[in-house]
Coordinates of C-alpha atoms in Angstrom, one line a residue:
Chain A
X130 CA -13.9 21.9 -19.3
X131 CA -11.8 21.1 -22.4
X132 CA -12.8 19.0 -25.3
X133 CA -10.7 16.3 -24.7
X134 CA -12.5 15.4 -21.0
X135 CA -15.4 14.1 -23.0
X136 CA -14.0 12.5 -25.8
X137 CA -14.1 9.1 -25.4
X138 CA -10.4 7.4 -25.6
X139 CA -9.6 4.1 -28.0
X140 CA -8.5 2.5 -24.8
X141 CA -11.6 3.6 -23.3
X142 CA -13.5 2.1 -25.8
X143 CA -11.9 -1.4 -26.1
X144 CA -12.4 -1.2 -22.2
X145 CA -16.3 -0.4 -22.9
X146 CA -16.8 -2.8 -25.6
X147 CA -15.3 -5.9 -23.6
X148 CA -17.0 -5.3 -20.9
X149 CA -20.2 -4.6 -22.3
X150 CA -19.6 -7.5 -24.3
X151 CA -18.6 -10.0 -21.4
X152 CA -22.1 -8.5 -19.3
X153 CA -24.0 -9.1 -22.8
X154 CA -23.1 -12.7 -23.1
X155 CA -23.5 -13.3 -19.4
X156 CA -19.9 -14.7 -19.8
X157 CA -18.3 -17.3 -18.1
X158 CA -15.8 -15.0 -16.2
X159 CA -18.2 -13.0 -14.9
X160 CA -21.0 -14.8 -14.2
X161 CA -20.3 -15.4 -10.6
X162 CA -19.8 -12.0 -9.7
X163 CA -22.8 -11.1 -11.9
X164 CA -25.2 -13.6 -10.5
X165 CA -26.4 -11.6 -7.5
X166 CA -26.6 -8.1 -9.5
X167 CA -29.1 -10.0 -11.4
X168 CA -31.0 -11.6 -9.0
X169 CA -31.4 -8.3 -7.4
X170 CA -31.5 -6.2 -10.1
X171 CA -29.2 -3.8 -11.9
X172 CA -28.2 -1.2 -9.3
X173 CA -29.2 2.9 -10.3
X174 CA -26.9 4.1 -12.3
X175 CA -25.3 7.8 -13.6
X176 CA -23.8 9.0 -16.8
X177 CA -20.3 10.3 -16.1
X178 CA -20.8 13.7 -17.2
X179 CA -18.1 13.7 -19.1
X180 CA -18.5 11.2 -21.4
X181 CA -21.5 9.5 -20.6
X182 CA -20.2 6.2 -18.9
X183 CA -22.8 4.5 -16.3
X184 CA -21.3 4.3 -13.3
X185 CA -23.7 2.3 -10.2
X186 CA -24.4 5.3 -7.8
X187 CA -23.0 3.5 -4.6
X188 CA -19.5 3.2 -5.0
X189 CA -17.2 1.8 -1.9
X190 CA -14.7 3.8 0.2
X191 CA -11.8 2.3 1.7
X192 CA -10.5 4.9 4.6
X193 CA -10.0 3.6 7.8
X194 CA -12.3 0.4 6.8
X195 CA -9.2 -1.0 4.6
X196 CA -6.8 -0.3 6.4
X197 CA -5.5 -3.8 8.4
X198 CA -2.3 -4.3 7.6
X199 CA -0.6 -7.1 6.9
X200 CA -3.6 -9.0 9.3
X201 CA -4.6 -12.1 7.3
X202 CA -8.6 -12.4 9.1
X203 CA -8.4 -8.6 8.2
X204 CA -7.6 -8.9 4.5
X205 CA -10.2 -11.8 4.0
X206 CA -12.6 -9.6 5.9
X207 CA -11.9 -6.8 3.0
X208 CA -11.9 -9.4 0.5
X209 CA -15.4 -10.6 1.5
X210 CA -16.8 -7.3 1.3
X211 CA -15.3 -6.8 -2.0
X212 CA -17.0 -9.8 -3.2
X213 CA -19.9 -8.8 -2.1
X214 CA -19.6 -5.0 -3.5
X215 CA -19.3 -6.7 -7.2
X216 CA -21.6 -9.5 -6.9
X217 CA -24.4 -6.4 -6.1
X218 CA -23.0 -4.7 -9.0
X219 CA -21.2 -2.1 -7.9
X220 CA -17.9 -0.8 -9.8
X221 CA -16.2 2.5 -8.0
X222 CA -13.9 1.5 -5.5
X223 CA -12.1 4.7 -3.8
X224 CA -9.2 4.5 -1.9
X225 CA -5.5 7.2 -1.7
X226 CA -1.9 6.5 -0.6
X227 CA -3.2 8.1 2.6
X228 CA -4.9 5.3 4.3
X229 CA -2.2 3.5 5.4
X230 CA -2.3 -0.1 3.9
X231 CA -5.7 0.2 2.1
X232 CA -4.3 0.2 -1.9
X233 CA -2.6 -3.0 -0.8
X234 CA -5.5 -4.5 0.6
X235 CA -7.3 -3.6 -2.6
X236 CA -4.7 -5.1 -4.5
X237 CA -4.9 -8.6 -2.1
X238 CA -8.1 -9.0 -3.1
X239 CA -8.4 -8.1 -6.7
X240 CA -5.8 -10.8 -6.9
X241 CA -8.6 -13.4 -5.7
X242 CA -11.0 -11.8 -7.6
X243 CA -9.8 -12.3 -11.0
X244 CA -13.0 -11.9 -12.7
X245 CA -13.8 -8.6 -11.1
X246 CA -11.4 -7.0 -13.2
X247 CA -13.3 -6.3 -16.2
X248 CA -16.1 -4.7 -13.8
X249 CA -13.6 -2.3 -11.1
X250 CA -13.5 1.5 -12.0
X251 CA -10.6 2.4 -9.7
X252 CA -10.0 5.5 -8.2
X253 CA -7.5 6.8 -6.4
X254 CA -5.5 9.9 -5.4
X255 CA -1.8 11.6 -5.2
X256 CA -1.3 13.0 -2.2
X257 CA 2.3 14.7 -1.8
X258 CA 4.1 17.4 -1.6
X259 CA 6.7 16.5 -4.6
X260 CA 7.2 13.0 -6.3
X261 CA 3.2 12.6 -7.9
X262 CA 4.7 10.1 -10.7
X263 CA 6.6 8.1 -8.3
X264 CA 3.6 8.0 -5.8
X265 CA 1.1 7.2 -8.4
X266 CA 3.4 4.4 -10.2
X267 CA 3.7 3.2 -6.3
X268 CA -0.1 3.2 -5.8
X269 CA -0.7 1.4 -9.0
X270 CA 1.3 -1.4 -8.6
X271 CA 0.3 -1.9 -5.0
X272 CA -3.7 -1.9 -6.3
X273 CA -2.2 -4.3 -9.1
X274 CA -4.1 -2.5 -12.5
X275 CA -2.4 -1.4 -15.3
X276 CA -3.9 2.0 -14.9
X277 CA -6.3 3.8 -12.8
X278 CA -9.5 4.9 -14.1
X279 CA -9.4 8.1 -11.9
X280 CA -7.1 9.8 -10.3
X281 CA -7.5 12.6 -8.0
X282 CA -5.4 15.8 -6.5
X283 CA -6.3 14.3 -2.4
X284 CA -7.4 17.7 -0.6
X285 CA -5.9 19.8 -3.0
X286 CA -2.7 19.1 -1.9
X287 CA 0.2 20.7 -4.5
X288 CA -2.8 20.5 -6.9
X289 CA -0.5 23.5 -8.9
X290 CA 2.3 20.6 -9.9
X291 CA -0.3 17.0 -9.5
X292 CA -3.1 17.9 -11.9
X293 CA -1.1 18.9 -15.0
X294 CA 0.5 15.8 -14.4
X295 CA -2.6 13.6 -14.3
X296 CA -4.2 15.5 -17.3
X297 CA -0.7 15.0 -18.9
X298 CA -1.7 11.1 -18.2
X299 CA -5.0 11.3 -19.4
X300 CA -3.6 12.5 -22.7
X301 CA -1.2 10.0 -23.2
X302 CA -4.4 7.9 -22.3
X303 CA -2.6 6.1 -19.0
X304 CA -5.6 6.9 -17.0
X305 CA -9.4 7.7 -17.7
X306 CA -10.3 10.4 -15.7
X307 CA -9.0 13.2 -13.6
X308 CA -10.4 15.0 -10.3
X309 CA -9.9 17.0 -7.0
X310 CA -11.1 16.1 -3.7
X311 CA -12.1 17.8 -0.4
X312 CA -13.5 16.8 2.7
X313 CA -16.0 18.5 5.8
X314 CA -16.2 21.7 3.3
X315 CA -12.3 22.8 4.0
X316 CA -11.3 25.1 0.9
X317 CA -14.3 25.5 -0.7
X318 CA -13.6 28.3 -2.3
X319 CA -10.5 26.8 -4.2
X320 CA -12.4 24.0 -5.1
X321 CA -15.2 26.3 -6.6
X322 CA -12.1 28.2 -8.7
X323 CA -10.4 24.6 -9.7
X324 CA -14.2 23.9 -11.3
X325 CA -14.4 26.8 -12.8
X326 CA -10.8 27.0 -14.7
X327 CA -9.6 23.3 -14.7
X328 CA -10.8 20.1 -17.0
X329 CA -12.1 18.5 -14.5
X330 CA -14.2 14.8 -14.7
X331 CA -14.8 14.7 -11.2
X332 CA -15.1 16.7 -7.8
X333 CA -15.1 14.8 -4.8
X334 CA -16.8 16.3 -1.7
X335 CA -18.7 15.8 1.7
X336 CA -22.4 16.0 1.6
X337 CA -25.0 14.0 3.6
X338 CA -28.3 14.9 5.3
X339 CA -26.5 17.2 8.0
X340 CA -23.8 18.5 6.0
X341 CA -25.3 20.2 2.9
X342 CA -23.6 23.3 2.4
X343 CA -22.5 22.1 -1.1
X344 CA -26.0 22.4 -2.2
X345 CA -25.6 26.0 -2.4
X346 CA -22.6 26.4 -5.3
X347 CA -20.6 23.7 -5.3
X348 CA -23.1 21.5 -6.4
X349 CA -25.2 23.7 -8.9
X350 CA -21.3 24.4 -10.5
X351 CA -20.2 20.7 -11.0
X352 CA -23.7 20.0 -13.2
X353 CA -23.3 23.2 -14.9
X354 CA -19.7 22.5 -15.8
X355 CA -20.4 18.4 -16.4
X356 CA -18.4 17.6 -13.5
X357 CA -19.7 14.4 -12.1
X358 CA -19.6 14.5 -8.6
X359 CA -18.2 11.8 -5.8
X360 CA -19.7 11.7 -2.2
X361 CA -17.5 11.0 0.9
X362 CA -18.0 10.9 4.3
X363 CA -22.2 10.2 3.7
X364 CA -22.6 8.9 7.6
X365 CA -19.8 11.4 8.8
X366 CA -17.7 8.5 9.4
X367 CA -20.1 6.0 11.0
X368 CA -21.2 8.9 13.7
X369 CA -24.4 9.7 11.7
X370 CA -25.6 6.5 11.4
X371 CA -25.1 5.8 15.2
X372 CA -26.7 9.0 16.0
X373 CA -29.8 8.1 14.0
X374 CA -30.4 4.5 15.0
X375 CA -31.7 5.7 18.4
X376 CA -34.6 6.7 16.0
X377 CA -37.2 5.1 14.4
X378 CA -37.2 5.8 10.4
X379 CA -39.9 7.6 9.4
X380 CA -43.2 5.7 8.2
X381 CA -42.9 6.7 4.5
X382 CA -39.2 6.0 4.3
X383 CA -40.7 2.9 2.5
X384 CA -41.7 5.1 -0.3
X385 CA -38.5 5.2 -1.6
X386 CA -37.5 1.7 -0.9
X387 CA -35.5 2.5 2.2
X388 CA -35.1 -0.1 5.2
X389 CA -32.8 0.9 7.2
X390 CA -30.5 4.4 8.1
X391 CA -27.7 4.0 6.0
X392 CA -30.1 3.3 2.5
X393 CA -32.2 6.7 3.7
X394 CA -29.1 8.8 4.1
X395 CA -27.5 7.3 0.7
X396 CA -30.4 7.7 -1.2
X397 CA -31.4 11.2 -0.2
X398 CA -27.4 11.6 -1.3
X399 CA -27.8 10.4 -4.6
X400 CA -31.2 11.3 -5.5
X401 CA -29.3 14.9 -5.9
X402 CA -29.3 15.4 -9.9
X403 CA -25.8 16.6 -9.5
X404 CA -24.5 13.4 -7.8
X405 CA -23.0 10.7 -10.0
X406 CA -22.0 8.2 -6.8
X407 CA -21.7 8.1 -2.8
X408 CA -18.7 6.2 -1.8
X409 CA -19.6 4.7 1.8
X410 CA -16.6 2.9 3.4
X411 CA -17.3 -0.8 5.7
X412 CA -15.4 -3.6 6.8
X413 CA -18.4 -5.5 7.1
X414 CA -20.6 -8.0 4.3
X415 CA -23.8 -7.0 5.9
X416 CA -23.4 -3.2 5.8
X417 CA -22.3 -3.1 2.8
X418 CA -25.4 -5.4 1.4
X419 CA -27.2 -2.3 3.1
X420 CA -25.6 0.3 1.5
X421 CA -25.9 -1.7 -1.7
X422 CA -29.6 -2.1 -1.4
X423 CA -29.6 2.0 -1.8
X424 CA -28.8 1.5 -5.4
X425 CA -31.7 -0.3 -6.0
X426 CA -35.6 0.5 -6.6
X427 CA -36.8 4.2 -6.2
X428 CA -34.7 7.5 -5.6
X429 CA -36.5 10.5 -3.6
X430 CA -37.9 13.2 -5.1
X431 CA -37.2 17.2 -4.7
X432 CA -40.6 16.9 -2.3
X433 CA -39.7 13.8 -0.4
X434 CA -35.6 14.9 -0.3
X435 CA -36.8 18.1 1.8
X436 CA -39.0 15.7 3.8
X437 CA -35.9 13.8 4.4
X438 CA -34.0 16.8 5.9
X439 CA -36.8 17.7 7.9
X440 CA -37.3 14.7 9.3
X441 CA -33.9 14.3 10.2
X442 CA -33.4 17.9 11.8
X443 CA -36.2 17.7 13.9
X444 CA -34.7 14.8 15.8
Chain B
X282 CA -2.0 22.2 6.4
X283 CA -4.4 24.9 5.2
X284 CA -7.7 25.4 7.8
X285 CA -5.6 23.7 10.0
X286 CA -7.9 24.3 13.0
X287 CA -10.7 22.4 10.9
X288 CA -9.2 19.2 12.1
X289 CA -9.4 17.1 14.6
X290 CA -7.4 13.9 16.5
X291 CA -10.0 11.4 14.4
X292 CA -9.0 12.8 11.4
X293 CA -5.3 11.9 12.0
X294 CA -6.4 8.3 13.2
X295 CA -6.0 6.3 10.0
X296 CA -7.4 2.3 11.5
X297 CA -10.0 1.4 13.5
X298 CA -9.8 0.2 16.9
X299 CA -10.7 -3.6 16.3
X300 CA -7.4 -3.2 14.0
X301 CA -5.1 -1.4 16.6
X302 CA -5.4 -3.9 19.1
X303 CA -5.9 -6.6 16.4
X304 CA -2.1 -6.0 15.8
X305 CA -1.2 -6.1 19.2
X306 CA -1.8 -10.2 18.8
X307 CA 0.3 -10.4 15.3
X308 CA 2.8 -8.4 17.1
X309 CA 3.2 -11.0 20.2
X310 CA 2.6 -14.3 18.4
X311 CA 5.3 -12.9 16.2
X312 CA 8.0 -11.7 19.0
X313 CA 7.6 -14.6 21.4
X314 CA 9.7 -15.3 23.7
X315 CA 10.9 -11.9 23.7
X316 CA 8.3 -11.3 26.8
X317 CA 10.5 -14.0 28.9
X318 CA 14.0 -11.6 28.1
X319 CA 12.0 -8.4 28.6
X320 CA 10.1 -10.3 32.0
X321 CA 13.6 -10.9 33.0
X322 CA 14.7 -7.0 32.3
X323 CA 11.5 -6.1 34.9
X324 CA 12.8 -8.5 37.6
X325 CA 16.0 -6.7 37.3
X326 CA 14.8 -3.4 37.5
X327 CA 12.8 -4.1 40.6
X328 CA 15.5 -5.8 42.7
X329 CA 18.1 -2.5 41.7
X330 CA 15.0 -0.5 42.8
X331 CA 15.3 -2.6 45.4
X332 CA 18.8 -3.0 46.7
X333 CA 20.1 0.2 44.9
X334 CA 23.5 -0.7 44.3
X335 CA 26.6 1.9 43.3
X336 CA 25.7 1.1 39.9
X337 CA 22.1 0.6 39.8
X338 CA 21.3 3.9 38.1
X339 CA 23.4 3.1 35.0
X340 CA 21.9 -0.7 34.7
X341 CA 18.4 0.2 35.8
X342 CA 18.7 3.1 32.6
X343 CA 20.7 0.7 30.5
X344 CA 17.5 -1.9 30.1
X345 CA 15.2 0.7 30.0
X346 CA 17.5 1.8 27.2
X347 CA 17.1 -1.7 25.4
X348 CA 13.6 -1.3 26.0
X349 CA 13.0 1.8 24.1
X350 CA 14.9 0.4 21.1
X351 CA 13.4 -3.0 21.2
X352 CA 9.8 -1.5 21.4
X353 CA 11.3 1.2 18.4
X354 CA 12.4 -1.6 16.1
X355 CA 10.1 -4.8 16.8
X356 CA 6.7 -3.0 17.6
X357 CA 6.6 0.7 15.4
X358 CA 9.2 -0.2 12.7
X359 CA 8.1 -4.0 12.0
X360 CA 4.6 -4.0 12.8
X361 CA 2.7 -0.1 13.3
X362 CA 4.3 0.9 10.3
X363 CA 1.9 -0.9 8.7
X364 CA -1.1 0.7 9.6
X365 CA 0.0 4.0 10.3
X366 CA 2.5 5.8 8.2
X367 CA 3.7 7.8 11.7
X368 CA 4.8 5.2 13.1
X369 CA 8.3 5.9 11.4
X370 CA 8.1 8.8 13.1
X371 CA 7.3 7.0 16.3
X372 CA 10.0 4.6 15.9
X373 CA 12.6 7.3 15.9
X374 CA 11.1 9.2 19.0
X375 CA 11.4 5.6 20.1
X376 CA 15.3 5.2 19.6
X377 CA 15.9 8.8 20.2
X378 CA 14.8 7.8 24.0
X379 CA 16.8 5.0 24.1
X380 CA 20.1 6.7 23.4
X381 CA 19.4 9.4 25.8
X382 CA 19.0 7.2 28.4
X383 CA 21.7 5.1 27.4
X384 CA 24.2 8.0 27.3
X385 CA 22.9 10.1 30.2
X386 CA 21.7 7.4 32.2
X387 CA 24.4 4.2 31.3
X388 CA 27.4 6.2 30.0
X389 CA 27.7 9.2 32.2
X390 CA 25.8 7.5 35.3
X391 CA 24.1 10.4 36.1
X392 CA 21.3 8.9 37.9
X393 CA 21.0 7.4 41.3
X394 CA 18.4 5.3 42.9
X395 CA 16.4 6.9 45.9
X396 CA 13.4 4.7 47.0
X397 CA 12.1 5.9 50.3
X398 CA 8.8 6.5 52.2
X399 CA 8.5 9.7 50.6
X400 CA 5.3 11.0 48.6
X401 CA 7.6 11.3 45.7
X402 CA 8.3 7.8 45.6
X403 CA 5.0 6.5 46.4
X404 CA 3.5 8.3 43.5
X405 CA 6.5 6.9 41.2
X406 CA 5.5 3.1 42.3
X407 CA 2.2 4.0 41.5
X408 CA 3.3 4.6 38.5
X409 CA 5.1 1.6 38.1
X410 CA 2.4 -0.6 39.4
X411 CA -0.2 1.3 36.4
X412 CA 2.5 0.0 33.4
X413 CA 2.4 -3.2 34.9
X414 CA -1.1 -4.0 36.0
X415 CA -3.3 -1.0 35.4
X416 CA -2.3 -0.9 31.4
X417 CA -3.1 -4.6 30.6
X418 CA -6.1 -4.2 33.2
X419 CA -7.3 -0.9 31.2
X420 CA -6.8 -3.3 27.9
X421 CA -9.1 -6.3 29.0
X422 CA -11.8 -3.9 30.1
X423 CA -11.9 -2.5 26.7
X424 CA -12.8 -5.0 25.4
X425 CA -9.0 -6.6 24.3
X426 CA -8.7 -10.2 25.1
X427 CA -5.4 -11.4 26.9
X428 CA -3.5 -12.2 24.1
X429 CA -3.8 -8.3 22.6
X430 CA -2.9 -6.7 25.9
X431 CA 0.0 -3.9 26.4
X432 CA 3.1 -5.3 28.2
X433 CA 5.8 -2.8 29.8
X434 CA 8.8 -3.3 27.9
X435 CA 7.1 -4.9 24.9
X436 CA 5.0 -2.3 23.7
X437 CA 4.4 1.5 23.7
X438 CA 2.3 2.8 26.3
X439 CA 3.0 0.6 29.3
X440 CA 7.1 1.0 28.2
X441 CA 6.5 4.7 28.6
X442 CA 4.6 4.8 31.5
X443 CA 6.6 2.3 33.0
X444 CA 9.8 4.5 32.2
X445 CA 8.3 7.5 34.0
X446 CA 7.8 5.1 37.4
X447 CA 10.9 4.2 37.5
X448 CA 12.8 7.3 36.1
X449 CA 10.6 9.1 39.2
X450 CA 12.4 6.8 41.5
X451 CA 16.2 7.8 40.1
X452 CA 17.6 11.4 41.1
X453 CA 20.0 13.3 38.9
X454 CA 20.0 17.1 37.0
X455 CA 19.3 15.1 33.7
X456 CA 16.3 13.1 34.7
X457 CA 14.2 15.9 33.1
X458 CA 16.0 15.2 30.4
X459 CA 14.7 11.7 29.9
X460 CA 11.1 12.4 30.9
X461 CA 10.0 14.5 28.4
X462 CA 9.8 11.8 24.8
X463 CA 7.7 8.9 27.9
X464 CA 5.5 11.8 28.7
X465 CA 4.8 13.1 25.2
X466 CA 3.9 9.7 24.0
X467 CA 1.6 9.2 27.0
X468 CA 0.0 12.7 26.4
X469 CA -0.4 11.2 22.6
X470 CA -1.5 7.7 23.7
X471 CA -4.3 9.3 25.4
X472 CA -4.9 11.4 23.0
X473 CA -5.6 8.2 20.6
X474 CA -7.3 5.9 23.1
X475 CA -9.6 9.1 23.7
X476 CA -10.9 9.4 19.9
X477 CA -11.1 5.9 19.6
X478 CA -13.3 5.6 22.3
X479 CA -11.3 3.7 24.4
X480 CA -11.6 5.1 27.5
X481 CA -10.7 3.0 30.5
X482 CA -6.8 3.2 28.2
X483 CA -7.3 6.8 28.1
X484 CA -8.4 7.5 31.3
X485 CA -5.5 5.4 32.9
X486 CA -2.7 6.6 30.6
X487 CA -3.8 10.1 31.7
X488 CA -3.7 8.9 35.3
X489 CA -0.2 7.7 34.8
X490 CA 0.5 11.4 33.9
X491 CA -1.4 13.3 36.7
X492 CA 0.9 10.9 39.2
X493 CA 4.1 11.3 37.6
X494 CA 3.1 15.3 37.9
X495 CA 2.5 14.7 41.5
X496 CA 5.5 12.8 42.1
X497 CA 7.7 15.1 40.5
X498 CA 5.9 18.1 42.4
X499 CA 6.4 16.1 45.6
X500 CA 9.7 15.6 44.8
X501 CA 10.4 19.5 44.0
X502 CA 9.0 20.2 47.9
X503 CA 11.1 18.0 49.5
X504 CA 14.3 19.6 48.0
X505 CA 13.1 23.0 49.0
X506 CA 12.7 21.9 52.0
X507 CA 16.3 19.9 52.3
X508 CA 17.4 23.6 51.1

């Protein structure tokens, strides 16, 4: 990792002060978002390894669950949840040129939510074969910020042409941080190489209860190189979840402060030292006020996160 | 794609399903009264099927032809495109079809109506009868209401599985021609309704195929037979 991935920028800092400032005063713009963070409490947070920015360790995907089109009921339906998402203080939203219409649906609703602005760590990804500038400027004005906060090479695709371009950015300080993605452990072993030999700030990968095979390097690698680390996939697309709520949670999943599925498998996700945020993805107000409610209160610990796998093999 | 084997069908399938079929309903409130023209092309189609006149190869393959581009332009290129970045993709397929059959089928009237008791032909109006009835049917019992349903001539599946009814019921050296994009969308429409858990669309999309196999079978057996 190079110097310059943890030095903090001037833009950076501005960014930091204001909003720190704005959260400080309680200020009128954002109180209303703000309100129901407090009344809940702060969510858990994690230091950006690279420069030690907190970022709330539930972030909010936008694969599939964005994606509506021009569908107006649709786009309020997003909206809502993106309410929601800041009001419970969250910041990461995730989303990639990918997904159809889902940076545009982003974009709708930042538009209504003016105040959230100040709050929204954006990240998003380039994901062709030639063109990354064009792409990226495309992506940003269809999310509607004057810069993303992280960008990412999406599934390493032409990573050998996209990532000196978005450290190239970061330099120039037109975007914060830069990363590399993967998904359902494909090219693991490049990934593992990228950490090792590129200035990374992030590594986003799948890793949930089931699917853990990160644990053994990839993992380990990220925190020894101060990668932070971004979670997809946590409820294998919704498939875990359903599996598991034919069972009854464990009795001492109120240990940690988990009520239903989705806060057990986010928190045993997050509770790993070398995670800095899990990115579940929901259309809906009320699962995302679940996943939410994993960022609050306790995180397992190395005894009850192997209880947690137990458990969950065993059914 | 590297570790191409890796993936599977859900990971191309970028919307859910509440936003598939929600789209169907944008696309229809936005179209009509298109249905009453394409309603009109059906009623059409059935009484050449019917009366099979000189010419009812070329007109019953010249509004299928309008179909193909109509369901190209006003139902991938205006509306899927918006959800699904294949769609583009889907479009042309789409209009690729509709100048086949408007140049092998219209133009050089290569196709002639034969609608008898045959097995060949009973499979094909079975078919036929799935784009019209068993499609929307299929819809409603998964759960669409009546105003997201797939029409024949309006939207993708029941256009194509309508198009292999009635192409089942034409003869001609080119028909095979003009089966192939209608079955490959089927196979692909299944293929969707299949990982999105849809399965009463998937189960009779695939039917639609398995018929138009036996139909075309049946068909191949009676010419040996002629022979």
């Amino acid at each position: 990792m190079g110097a310059s991935a943890r030095d903090p920028h001037k833009g950076l800092t501005r960014r930091a002060v204001l909003a720190s400032v704005a959260r400080a005063a309680g200020g009128a713009l954002l109180a209303p978002l703000l309100a129901r963070a407090q009344q809940d409490g702060p969510p858990i947070t994690r230091p950006i390894p690279s420069t030690g920015e907190a970022l709330p360790v539930i972030g909010l995907g936008s694969w599939i669950t964005f994606n509506v089109g021009r569908d107006a009921r649709g786009r309020a339906r997003c909206a809502d949840v993106m309410r929601a998402f800041f009001q419970s203080g969250g910041r990461m939203i995730d989303s990639s040129p990918m997904y159809g219409s889902s940076q545009e649906v982003i974009g709708h609703a930042m538009a209504q939510l003016p105040s959230a602005r100040e709050v929204l760590f954006s990240a998003d990804k380039v994901w062709t074969g030639r063109g990354g500038a064009a792409q990226i400027e495309e992506s940003r004005r269809r999310w509607g910020v004057t810069r993303f906060d992280l960008l990412q090479v999406h599934n390493l695709v032409n990573w050998e042409e996209h990532l000196p371009l978005l450290l190239s950015m970061k330099a120039a300080q037109r975007l914060r941080y830069v990363g590399i993605t993967t998904s359902e452990g494909r090219r693991h072993v490049e990934i593992e190489q990228l950490l090792r030999t590129q200035s990374l700030d992030f590594v986003q990968i799948t890793y949930n209860v089931v699917d853990r095979e990160v644990e053994s390097r990839i993992l380990p690698l990220a925190a020894d190189r101060g990668i932070g680390v971004i979670v997809n996939r946590p409820f294998r697309g919704g498939s875990l979840v359903d599996d598991l709520e034919r069972h009854p949670l464990p009795p001492w999943a109120g240990e940690v402060g988990c009520a239903n599925w989705p806060q057990f498998l986010l928190k045993f996700i997050v509770s790993h030292p070398a995670v800095t945020c899990a990115i579940p993805a929901t259309s809906r107000v009320e699962h995302l006020r679940e996943n939410m409610g994993a960022a609050l209160g306790l995180l397992p610990d190395e005894r009850m996160r192997r209880r947690m796998v137990q458990y969950v093999a065993q059914l | 794609m590297d570790e191409w084997w890796t993936y599977r069908p859900s990971d191309f399938l970028l919307f859910s399903r509440d936003t598939y079929v929600q789209l169907f309903e944008q696309y229809h409130a936005s179209v009509w009264p298109a249905h009453l023209v394409l309603l009109a092309a059906w009623i059409a189609v059935a009484w050449l099927l019917r009366r099979a006149p000189p010419l009812g190869g070329r007109a019953i393959t010249a509004l299928l032809a309008v179909q193909w581009a109509w369901v190209g332009w006003a139902f991938h290129e205006s509306h899927f495109t918006s959800i699904n970045p294949m769609a583009g993709y889907f479009a042309a397929a789409f209009y690729a079809q509709a100048a086949l059959l408007a140049v092998i089928g219209a133009g050089w009237g290569r196709l002639t109506v034969v609608v008898d008791r045959s097995a060949r032909a009973s499979a094909a109006l079975a078919v036929l009868l799935t784009a019209i009835v068993g499609v929307p049917l299929a819809g409603m019992l998964a759960g669409r209401s009546w105003t997201q349903i797939e029409i024949a001539g309006m939207t993708p599946d029941a256009t194509a599985i309508g198009t292999l009814g009635v192409l089942l019921l034409l003869r001609g050296r080119m028909r095979p021609t003009l089966l192939v994009i209608p079955a490959v969308w089927c196979g692909l429409a299944g293929v969707m309704h299949w990982t999105m858990a849809s399965r009463p669309e998937a189960v009779v999309v695939l039917l639609a195929v398995a018929l138009s196999g036996f139909a075309l079978l049946a068909g191949r057996r009676l010419s040996v037979q002629q022979a």
